[in-house]
Short mmCIF file of N, CA and C in Angstrom, two decimals:
data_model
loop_
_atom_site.label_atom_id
_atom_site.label_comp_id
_atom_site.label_asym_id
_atom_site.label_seq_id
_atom_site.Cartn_x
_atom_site.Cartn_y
_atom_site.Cartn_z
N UNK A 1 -3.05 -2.25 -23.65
CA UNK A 1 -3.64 -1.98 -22.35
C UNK A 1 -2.96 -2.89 -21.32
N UNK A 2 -2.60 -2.39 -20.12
CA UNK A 2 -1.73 -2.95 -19.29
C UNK A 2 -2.68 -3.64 -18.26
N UNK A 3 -2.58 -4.24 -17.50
CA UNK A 3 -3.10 -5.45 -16.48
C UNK A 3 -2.64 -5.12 -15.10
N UNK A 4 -3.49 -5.03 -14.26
CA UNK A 4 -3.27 -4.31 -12.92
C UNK A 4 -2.36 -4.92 -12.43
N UNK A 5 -2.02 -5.24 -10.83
CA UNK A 5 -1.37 -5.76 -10.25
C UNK A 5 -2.47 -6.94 -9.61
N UNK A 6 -3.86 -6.25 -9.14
CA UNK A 6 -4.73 -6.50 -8.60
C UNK A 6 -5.83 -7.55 -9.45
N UNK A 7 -5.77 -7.28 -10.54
CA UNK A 7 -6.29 -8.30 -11.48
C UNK A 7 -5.39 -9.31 -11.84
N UNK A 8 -4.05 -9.44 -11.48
CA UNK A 8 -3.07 -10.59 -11.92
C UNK A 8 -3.02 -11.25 -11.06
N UNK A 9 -3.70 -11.11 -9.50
CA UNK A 9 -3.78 -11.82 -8.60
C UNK A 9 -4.72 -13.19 -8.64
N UNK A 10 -4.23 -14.15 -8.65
CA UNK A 10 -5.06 -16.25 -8.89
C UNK A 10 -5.82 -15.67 -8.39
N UNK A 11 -6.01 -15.47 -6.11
CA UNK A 11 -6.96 -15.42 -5.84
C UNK A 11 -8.21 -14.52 -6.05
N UNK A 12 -8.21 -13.52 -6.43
CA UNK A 12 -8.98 -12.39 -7.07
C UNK A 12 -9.43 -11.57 -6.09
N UNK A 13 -8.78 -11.22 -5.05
CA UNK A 13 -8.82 -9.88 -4.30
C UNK A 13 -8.94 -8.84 -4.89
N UNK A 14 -9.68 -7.80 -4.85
CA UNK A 14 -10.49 -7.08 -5.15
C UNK A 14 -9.25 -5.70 -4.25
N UNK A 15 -9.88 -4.18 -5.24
CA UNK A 15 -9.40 -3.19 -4.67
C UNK A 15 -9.64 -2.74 -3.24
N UNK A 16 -11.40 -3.05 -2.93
CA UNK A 16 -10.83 -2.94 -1.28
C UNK A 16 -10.52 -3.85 -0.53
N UNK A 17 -9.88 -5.11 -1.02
CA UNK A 17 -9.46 -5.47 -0.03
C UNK A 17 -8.15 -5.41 0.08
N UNK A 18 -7.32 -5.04 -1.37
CA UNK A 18 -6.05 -4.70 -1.12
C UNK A 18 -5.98 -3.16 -0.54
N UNK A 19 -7.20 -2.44 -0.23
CA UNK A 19 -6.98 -1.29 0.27
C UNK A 19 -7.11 -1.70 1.73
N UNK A 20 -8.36 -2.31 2.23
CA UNK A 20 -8.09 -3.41 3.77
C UNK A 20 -7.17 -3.43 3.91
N UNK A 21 -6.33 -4.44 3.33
CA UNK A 21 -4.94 -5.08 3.99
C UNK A 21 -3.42 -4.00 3.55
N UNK A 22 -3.58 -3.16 3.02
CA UNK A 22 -2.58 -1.88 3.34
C UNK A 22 -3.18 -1.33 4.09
N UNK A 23 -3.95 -0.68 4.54
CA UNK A 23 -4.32 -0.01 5.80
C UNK A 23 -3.73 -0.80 6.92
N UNK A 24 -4.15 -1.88 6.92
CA UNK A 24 -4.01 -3.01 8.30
C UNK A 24 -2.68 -2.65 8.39
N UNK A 25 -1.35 -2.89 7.34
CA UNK A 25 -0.31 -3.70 7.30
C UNK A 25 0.22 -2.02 7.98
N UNK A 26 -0.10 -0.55 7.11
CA UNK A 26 0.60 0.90 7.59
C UNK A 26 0.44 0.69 8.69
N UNK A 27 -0.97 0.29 9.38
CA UNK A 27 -1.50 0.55 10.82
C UNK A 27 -0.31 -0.32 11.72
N UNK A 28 0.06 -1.34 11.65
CA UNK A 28 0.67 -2.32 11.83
C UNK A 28 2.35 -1.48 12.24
N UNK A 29 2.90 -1.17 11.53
CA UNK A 29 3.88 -0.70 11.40
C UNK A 29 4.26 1.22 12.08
N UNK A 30 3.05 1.64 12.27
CA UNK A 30 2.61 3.17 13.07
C UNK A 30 2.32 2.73 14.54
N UNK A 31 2.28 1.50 14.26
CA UNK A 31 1.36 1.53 15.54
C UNK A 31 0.22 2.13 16.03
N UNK A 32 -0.43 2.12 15.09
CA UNK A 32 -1.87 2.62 15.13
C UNK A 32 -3.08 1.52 14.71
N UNK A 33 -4.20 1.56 15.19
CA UNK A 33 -5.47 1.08 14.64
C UNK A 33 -5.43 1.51 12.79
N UNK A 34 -6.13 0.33 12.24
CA UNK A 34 -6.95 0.66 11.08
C UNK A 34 -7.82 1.72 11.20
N UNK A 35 -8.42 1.82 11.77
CA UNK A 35 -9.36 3.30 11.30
C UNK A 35 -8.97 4.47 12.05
N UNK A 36 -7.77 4.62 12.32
CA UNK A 36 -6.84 5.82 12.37
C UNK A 36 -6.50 6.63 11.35
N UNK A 37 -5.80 5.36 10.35
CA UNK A 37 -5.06 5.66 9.14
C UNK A 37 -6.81 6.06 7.97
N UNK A 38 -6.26 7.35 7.67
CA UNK A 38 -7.24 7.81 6.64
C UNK A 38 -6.72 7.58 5.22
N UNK A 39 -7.11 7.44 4.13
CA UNK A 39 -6.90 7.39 3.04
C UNK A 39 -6.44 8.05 2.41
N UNK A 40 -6.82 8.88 2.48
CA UNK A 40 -6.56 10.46 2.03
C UNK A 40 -5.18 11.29 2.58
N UNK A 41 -4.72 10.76 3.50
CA UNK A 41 -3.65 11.43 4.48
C UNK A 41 -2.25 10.88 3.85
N UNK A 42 -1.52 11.58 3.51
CA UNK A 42 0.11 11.07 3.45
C UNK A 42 0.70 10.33 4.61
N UNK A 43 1.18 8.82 4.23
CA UNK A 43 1.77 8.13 5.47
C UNK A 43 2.42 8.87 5.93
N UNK A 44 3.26 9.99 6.12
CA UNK A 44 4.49 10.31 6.67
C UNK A 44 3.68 10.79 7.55
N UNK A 45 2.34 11.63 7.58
CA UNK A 45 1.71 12.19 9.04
C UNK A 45 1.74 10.75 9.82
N UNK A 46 1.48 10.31 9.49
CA UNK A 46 1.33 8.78 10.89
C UNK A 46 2.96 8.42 11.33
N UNK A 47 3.93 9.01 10.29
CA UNK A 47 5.51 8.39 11.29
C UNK A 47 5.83 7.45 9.97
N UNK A 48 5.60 7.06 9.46
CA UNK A 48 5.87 6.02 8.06
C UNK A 48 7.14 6.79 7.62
N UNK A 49 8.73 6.16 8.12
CA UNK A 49 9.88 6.89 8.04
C UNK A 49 10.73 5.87 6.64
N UNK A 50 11.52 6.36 6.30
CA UNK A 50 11.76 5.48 4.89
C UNK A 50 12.15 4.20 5.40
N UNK A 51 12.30 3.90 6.71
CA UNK A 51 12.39 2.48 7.04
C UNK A 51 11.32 1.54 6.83
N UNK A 52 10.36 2.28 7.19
CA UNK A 52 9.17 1.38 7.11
C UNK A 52 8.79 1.78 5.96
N UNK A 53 8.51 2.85 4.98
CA UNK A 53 7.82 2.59 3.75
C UNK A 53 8.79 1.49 3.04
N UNK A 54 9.76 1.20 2.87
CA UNK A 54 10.22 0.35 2.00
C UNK A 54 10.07 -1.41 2.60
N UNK A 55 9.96 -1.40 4.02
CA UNK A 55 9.42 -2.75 4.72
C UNK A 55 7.85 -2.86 3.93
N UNK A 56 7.60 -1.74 3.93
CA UNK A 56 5.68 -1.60 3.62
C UNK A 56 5.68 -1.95 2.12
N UNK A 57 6.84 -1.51 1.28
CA UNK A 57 6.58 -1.79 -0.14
C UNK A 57 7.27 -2.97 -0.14
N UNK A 58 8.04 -3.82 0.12
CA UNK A 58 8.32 -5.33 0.80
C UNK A 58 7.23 -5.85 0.57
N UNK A 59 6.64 -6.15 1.27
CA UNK A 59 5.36 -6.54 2.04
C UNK A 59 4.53 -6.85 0.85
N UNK A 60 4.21 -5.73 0.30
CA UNK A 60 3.33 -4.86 -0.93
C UNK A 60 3.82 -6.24 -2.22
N UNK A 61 4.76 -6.33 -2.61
CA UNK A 61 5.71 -6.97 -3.54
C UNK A 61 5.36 -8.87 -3.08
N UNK A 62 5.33 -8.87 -1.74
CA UNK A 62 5.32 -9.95 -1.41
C UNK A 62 3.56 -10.48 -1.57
N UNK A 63 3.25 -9.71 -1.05
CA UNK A 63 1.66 -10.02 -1.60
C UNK A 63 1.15 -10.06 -2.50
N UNK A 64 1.52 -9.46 -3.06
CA UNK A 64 0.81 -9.18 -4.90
C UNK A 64 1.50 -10.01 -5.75
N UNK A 65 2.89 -10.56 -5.53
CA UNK A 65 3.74 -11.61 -6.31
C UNK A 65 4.34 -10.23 -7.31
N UNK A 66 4.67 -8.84 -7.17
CA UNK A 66 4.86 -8.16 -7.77
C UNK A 66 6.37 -7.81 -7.60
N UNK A 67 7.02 -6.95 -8.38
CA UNK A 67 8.10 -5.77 -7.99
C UNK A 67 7.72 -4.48 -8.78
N UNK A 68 8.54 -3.81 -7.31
CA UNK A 68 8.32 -2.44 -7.10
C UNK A 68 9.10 -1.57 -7.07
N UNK A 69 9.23 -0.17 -8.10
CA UNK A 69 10.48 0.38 -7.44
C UNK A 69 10.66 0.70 -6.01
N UNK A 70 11.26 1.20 -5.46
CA UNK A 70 11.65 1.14 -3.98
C UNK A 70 11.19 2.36 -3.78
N UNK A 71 11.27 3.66 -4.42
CA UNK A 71 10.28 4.97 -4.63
C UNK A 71 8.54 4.79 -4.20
N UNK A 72 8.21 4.03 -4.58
CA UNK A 72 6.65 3.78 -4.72
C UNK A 72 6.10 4.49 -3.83
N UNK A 73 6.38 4.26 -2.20
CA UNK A 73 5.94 4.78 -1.57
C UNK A 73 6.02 6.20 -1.46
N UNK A 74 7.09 6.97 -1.95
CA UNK A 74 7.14 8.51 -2.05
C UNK A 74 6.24 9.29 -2.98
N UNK A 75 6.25 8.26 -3.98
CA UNK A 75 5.49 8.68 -5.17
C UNK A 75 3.92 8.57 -4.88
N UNK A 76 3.56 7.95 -4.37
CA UNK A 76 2.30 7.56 -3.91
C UNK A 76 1.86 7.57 -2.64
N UNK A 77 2.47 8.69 -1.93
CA UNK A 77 1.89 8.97 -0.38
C UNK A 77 0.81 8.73 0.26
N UNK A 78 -0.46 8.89 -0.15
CA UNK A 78 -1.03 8.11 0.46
C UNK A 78 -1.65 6.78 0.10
N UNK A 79 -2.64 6.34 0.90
CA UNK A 79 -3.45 4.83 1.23
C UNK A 79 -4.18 4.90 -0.18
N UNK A 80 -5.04 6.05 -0.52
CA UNK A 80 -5.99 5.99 -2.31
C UNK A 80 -4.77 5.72 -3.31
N UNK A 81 -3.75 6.95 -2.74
CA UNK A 81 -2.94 6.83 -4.42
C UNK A 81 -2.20 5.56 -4.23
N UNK A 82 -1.87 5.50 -3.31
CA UNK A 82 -1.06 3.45 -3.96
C UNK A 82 -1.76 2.83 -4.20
N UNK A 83 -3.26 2.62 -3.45
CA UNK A 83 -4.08 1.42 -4.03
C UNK A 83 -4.07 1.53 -5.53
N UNK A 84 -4.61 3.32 -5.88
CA UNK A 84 -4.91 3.69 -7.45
C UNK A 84 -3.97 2.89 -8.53
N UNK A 85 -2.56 3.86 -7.83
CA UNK A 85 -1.41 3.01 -8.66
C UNK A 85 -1.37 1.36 -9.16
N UNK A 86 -1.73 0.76 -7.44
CA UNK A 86 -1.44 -0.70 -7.89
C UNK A 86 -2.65 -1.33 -8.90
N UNK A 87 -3.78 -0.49 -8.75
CA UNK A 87 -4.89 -1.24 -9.27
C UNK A 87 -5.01 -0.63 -10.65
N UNK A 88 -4.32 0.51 -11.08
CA UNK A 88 -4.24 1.41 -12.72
C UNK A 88 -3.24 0.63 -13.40
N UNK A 89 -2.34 -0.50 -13.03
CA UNK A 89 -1.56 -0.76 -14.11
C UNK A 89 0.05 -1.05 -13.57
N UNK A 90 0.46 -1.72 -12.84
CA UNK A 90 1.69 -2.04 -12.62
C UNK A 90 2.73 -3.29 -13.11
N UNK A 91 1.78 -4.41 -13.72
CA UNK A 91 2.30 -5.35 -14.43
C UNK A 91 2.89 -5.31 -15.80
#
């Protein structure tokens, strides 16, 4: 059985708050508010161009103390399915 990304974290941030702070970070980068960005919605409706998903999976890598393929974000379009991903098993 594999070990999340989200459970390998010291401080013990929890799924919503790594779902919080990806929302914040897409919003950040769209230039949009947090409660713009829906969960459910594929970043690319908000403008999330492969420049920024791979700054966004950066980011992602840098926070979690993780690596990522550089895909991630295609594979996992939206805000649920990456959290899912990161929190089902990436370590």
């Amino acid at each position: 059985m594999s070990t999340s990304a989200v459970e390998n974290q010291a401080d013990g941030r929890s799924t919503k708050d790594l779902r919080v702070w990806l929302t914040e970070c897409v919003a950040l980068h769209v230039q949009l508010t947090p409660e713009q960005i829906k969960p459910d919605v594929p970043l690319t409706d908000y403008g999330l161009d492969s420049i920024y998903a791979l700054t966004v999976a950066s980011e992602i890598e840098d926070h979690l103390g993780i690596d990522l393929d550089p895909t991630v974000m295609w594979n996992h379009p939206t805000i649920d399915e990456l959290v899912g991903f990161l929190t089902e098993g990436t370590a």
